[in-house]
Coordinates of C-alpha atoms and ligand atoms in Angstrom, one line a residue:
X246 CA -67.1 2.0 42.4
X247 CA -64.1 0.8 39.7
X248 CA -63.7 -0.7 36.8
X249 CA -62.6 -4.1 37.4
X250 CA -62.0 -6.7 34.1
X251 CA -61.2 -10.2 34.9
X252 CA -59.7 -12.1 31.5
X253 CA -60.2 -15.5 32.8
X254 CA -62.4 -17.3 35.0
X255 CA -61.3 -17.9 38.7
X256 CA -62.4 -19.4 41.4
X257 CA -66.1 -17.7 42.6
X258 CA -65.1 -16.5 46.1
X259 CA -62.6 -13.6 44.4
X260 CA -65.5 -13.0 41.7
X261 CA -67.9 -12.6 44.5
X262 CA -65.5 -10.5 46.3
X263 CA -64.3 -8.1 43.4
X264 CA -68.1 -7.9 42.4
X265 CA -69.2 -6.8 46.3
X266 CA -67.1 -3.6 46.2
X267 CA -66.9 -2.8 42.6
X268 CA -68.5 -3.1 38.9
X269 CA -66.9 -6.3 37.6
X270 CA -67.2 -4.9 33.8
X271 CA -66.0 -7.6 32.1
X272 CA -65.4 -11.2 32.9
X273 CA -64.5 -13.8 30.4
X274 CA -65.8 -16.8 32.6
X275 CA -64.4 -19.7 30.8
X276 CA -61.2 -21.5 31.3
X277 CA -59.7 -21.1 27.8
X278 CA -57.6 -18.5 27.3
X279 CA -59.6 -15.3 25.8
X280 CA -57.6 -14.3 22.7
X281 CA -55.2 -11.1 22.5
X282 CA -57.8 -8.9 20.8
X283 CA -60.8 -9.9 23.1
X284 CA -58.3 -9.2 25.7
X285 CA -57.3 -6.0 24.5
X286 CA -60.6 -4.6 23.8
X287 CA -62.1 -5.9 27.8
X288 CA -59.1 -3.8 29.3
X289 CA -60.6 -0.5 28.4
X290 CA -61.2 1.6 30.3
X291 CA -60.4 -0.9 33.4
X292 CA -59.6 0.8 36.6
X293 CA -58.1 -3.2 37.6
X294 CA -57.2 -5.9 35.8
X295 CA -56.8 -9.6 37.0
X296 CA -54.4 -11.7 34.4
X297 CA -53.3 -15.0 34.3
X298 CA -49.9 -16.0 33.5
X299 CA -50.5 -16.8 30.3
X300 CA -51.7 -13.2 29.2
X301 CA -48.5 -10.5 28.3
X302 CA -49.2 -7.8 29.8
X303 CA -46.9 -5.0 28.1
X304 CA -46.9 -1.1 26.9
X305 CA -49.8 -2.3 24.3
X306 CA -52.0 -3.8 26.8
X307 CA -51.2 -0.5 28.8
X308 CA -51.9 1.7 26.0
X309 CA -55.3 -0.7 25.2
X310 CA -56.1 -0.3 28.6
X311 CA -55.7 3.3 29.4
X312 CA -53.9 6.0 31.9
X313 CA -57.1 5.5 34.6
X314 CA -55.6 1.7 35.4
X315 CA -54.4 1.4 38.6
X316 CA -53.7 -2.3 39.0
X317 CA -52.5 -5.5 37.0
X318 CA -53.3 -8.8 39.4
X319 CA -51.1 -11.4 38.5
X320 CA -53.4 -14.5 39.6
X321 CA -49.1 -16.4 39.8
X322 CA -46.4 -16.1 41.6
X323 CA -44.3 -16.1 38.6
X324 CA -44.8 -12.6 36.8
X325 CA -42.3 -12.8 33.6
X326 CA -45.4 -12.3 31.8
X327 CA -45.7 -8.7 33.3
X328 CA -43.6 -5.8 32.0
X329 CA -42.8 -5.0 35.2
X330 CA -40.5 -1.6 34.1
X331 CA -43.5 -0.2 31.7
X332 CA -45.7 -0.8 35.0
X333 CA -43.7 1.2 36.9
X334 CA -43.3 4.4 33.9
X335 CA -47.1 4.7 34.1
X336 CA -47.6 4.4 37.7
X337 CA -49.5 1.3 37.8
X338 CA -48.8 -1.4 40.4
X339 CA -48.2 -5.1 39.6
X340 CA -49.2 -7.6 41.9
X341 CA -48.7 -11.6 41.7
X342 CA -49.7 -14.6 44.4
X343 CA -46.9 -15.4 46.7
X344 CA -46.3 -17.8 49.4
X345 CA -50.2 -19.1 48.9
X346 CA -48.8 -21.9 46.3
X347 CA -45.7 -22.6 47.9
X348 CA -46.1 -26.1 49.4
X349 CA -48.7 -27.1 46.4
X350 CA -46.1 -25.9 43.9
X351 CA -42.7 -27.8 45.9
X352 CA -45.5 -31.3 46.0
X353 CA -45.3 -30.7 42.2
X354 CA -42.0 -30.8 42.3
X355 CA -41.1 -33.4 44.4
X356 CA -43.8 -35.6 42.7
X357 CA -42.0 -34.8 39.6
X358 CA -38.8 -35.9 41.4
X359 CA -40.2 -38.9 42.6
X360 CA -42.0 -40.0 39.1
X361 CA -38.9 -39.8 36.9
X362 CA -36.1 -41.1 39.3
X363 CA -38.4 -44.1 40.3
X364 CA -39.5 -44.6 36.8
X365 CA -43.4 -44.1 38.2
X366 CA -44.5 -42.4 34.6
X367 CA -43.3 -45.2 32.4
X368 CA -44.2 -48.1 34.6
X369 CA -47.8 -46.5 34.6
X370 CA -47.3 -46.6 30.6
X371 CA -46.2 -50.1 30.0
X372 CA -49.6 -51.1 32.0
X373 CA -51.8 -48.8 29.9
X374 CA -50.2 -50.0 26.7
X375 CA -51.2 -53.5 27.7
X376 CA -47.4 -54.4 27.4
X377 CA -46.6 -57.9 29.6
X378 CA -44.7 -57.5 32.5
X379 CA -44.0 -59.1 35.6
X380 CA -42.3 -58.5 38.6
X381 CA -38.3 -59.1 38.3
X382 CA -35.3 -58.8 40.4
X383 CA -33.9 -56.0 37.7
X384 CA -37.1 -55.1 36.5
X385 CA -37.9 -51.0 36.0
X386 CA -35.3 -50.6 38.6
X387 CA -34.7 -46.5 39.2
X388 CA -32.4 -44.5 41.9
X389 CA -33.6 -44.4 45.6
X390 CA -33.1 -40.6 46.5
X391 CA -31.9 -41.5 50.3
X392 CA -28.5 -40.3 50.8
X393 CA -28.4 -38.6 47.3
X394 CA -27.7 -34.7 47.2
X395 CA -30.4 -32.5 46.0
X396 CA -29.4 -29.2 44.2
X397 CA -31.5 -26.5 44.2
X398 CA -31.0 -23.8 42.3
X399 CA -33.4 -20.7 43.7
X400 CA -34.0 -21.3 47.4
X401 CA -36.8 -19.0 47.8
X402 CA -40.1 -19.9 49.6
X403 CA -40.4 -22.9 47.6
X404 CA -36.9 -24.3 47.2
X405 CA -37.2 -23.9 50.6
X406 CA -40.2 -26.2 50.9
X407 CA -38.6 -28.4 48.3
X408 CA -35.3 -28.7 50.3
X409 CA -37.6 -29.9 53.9
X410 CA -39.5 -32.5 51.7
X411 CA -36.0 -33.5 50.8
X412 CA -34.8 -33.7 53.8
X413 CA -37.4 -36.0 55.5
X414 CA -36.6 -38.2 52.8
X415 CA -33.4 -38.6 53.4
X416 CA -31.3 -36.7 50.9
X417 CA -28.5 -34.1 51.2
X418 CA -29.0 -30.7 50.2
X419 CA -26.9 -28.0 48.2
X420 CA -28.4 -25.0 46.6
X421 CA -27.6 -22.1 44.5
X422 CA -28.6 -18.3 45.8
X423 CA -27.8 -14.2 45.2
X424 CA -28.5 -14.6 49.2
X425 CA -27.6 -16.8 52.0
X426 CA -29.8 -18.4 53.7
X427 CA -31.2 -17.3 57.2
X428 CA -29.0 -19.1 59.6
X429 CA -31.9 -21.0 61.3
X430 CA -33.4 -22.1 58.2
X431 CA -30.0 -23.3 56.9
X432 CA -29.7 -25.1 60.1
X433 CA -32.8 -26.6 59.8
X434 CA -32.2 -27.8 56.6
X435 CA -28.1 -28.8 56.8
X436 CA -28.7 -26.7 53.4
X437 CA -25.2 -25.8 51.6
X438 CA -24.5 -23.1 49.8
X439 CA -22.2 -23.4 46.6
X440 CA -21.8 -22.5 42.9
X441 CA -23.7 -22.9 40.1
X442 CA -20.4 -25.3 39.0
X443 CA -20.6 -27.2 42.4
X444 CA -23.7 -27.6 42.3
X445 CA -23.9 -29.6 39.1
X446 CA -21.1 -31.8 39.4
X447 CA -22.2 -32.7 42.9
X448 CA -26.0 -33.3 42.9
X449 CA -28.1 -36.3 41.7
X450 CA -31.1 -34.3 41.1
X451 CA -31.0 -30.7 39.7
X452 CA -34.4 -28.9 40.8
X453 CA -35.0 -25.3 39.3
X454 CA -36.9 -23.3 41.8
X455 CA -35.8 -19.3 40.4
X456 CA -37.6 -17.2 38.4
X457 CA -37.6 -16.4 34.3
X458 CA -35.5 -13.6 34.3
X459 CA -33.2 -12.6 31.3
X460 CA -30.3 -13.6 33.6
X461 CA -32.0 -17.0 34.1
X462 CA -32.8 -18.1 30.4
X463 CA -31.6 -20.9 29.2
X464 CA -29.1 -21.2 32.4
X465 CA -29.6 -25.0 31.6
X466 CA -27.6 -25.5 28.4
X467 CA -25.8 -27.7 26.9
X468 CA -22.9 -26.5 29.0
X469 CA -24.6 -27.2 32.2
X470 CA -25.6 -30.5 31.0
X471 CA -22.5 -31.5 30.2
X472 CA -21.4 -30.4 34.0
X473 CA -24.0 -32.8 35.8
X474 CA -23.3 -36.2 36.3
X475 CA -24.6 -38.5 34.1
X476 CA -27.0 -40.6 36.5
X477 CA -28.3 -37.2 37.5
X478 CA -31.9 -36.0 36.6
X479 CA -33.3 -32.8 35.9
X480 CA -36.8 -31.2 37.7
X481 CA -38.5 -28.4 36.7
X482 CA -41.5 -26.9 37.9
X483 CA -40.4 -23.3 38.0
X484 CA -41.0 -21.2 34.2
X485 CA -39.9 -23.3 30.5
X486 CA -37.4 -21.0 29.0
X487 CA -35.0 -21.9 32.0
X488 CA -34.3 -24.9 30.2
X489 CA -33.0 -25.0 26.7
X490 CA -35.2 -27.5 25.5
X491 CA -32.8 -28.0 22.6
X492 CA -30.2 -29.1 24.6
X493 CA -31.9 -31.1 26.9
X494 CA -33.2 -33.4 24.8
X495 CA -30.0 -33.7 23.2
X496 CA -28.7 -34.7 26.7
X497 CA -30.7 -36.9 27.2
X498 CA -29.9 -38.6 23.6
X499 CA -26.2 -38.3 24.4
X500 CA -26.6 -40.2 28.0
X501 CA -25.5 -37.1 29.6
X502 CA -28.1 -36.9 32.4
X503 CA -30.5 -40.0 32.9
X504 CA -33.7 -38.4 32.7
X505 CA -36.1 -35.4 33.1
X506 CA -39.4 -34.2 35.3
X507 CA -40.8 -31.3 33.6
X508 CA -43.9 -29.1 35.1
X509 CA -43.3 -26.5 32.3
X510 CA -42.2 -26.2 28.8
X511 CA -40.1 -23.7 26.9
X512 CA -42.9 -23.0 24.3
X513 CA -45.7 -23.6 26.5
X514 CA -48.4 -25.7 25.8
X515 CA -46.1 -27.2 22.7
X516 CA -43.6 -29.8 23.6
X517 CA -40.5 -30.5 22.2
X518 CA -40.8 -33.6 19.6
X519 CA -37.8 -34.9 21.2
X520 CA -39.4 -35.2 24.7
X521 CA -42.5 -36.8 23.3
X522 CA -41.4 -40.2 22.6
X523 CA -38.8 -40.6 25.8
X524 CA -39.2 -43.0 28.1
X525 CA -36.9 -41.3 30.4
X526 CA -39.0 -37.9 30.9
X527 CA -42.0 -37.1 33.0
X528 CA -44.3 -34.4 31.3
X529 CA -46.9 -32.6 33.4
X530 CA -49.3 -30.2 32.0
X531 CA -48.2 -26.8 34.2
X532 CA -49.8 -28.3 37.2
X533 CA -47.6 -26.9 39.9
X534 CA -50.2 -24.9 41.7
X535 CA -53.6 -27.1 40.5
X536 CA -55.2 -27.9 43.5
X537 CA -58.6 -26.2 44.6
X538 CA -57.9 -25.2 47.9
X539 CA -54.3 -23.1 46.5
X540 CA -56.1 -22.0 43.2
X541 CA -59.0 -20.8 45.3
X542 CA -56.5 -18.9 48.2
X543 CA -54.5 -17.3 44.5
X544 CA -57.4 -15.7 43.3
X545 CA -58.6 -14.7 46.7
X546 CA -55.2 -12.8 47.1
X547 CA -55.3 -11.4 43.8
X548 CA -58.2 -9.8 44.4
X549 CA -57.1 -8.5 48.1
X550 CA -54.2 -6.7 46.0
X551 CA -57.2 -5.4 44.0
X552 CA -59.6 -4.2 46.8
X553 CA -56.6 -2.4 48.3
X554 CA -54.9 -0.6 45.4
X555 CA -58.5 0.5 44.5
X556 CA -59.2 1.7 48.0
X557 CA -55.6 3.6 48.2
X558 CA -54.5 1.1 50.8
X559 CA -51.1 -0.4 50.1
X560 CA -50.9 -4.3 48.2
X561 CA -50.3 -7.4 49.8
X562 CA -48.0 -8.3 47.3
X563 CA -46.8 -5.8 45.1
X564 CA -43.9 -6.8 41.9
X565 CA -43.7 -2.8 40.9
X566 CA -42.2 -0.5 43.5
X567 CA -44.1 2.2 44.1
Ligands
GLV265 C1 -47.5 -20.7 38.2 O1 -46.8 -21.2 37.4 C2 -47.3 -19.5 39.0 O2 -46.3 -18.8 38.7 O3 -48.1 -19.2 39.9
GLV266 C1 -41.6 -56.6 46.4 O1 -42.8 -56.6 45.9 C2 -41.3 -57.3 47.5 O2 -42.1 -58.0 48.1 O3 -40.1 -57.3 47.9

C-alpha cells in the first residue's frame, strides 16, 4: 500500500478506486481550493499526488512533499501548472487528462462562439434586466457563422473537434500548427494550414485551442489585434495568459475586433474591469470541461495514471518523459 493525497474533491468513483488499492492519506473533500500551506503540509510524505489545475506544483511542493513521491496527477489536460523540468530532475512522473474532455471542452468553445457572434449573452441580459424590447427587423442583429472562416490556432485533439463542429455548420477552416495535419483528417476537414499572419487577416473568428507555454503568452497582443479584421471575434477556452487581457480590452474599446467569448481569464478567477461592463464579451466561469460525465471519466483517468505508476506499470498519460 502507498501513500496517496488527493488536494481536492473529485468525483467518488476515482476516490473509491485510489482508496481500493491504497491508503488515501489525505483528502481535502471539498470543492474550494485548499490553501498553499494545507497543501503543502497534506503532500508529505505522499507516495501520489492528485492536483487540480489550480494548485502549482513546483520544486517547493517537491521538496514539501519528499524524494519517496512517485506521481503528480494532473486531474487537466492543461498542465502549465506543473513544473514539468523539476518533475523530470527528481524522477517523478507527471500525468494530466487527455482526450477524455475533448469534445466537452470544443462544446465550450463553440458555445462560446455561438454566444458572442449571435449576441446570445446580452440578449439574455436585456431580459433579466427587465429592459423593453421587442422584436425588430435590425434588432440585436449578430454575424451568421455559415460561410465565415474559422481560425484555429492549435489543432490538437480539440481544435480538431472544434474545426468538425465548424464544419457541419457551415464555416471554412484555417488553422495554425508546429505540425501538419494527418492527411485524412485534413481532408476531412478541408482544414488549411497557414501563418499565424494569415490566419488573422483572414478569419472571422479567432479560436485559441494551444497550450500556456512561454512561447504562447500573450501571442494575442495588441499586435495581433490590430492584424484581425475588425468584425472578427475572439474565443478562448484554452489557458488566460494567451491573451493579453490588456490589450484586448483595449481592442475592443478601439473597434478593432467586434467582440470576445472567453472560457478563461489571464488572472484567473479575477476579471479584467474592462471586460466587466462590455456588452460585446461573453464571460464563462472556466467551464470548458464541467459536465459530470467528462469530470467523472478525468478523475477516473487520473487515478489510472496513479494505480499504474504505483504498481511500476507504465502511465496512460504521462507529461514527464521518463
Ligand atoms: C481545463 O482547463 C483543463 O486543462 O483540463
Ligand atoms: C422571426 O421570429 C421570424 O419569424 O422570422
Amino acid at each position: 500500500m502507498s501513500k496517496v493525497v488527493i488536494t481536492n474533491k473529485i468525483p467518488q468513483s476515482a476516490v473509491d478506486a485510489l482508496k481500493a488499492e491504497h491508503d488515501v492519506v489525505f483528502y481535502h473533500d471539498a470543492d474550494e481550493c485548499i490553501t498553499r500551506e494545507a497543501m503543502l503540509e497534506a503532500v508529505k510524505g505522499a507516495d501520489a499526488v492528485v492536483t487540480l489545475l489550480t494548485e502549482r506544483v513546483d520544486d517547493e511542493f517537491l521538496d514539501a512533499a519528499g524524494d519517496q513521491l512517485k506521481v503528480v496527477a494532473n486531474v487537466a489536460v492543461g498542465y502549465n501548472n506543473i513544473d514539468v523540468p523539476a518533475l523530470e530532475k527528481r524522477g517523478v512522473t507527471g500525468t494530466n487528462t487527455p482526450k477524455v474532455l475533448t469534445e466537452t471542452t470544443a462544446d465550450t468553445a463553440f458555445g462560446l462562439m455561438l454566444m458572442v457572434t449571435r449576441r446570445f449573452g446580452e440578449g439574455e441580459r436585456v431580459i433579466r434586466s427587465r429592459t423593453p424590447w421587442q422584436w425588430g427587423m435590425f434588432y440585436m442583429l449578430g454575424m451568421g457563422l455559415q460561410d465565415k472562416t474559422l481560425g484555429i490556432v492549435g489543432m490538437g485533439q480539440i481544435g480538431i473537434a472544434m474545426a468538425r463542429r465548424a464544419k457541419a455548420f457551415g464555416m471554412d477552416v484555417i488553422y495554425v500548427d508546429a505540425y501538419e495535419l494527418d492527411a485524412e483528417i485534413a481532408e476531412e476537414l478541408g482544414a488549411r494550414k497557414v501563418e499565424m499572419d494569415e490566419l488573422l487577416a483572414e478569419s472571422d473568428v479567432v479560436s485559441l485551442h494551444c497550450p500556456l507555454l512561454d512561447s504562447t503568452k500573450h501571442l494575442m497582443d495588441a499586435d495581433a489585434f490590430r492584424k484581425m479584421k475588425k468584425t472578427a471575434y475572439l474565443v478562448n477556452s484554452a489557458r488566460g495568459p494567451i491573451v493579453d487581457e490588456a490589450a484586448l480590452v483595449a481592442a475592443l474599446e478601439a473597434g478593432e475586433i467586434a467582440g470576445a467569448g472567453l472560457d478563461v481569464f489571464e488572472d484567473e478567477p479575477t476579471v479584467h474591469e474592462g471586460l466587466l461592463g462590455r456588452d460585446d464579451v461573453v464571460l464563462l466561469p472556466h467551464l470548458g470541461s464541467a459536465t459530470i460525465e467528462t469530470r467523472t471519466a478525468m478523475a477516473d483517468l487520473a487515478a489510472e495514471n496513479v494505480l499504474n505508476v504505483l504498481a511500476g506499470k507504465a502511465p496512460v498519460t504521462p507529461v514527464t518523459k521518463a
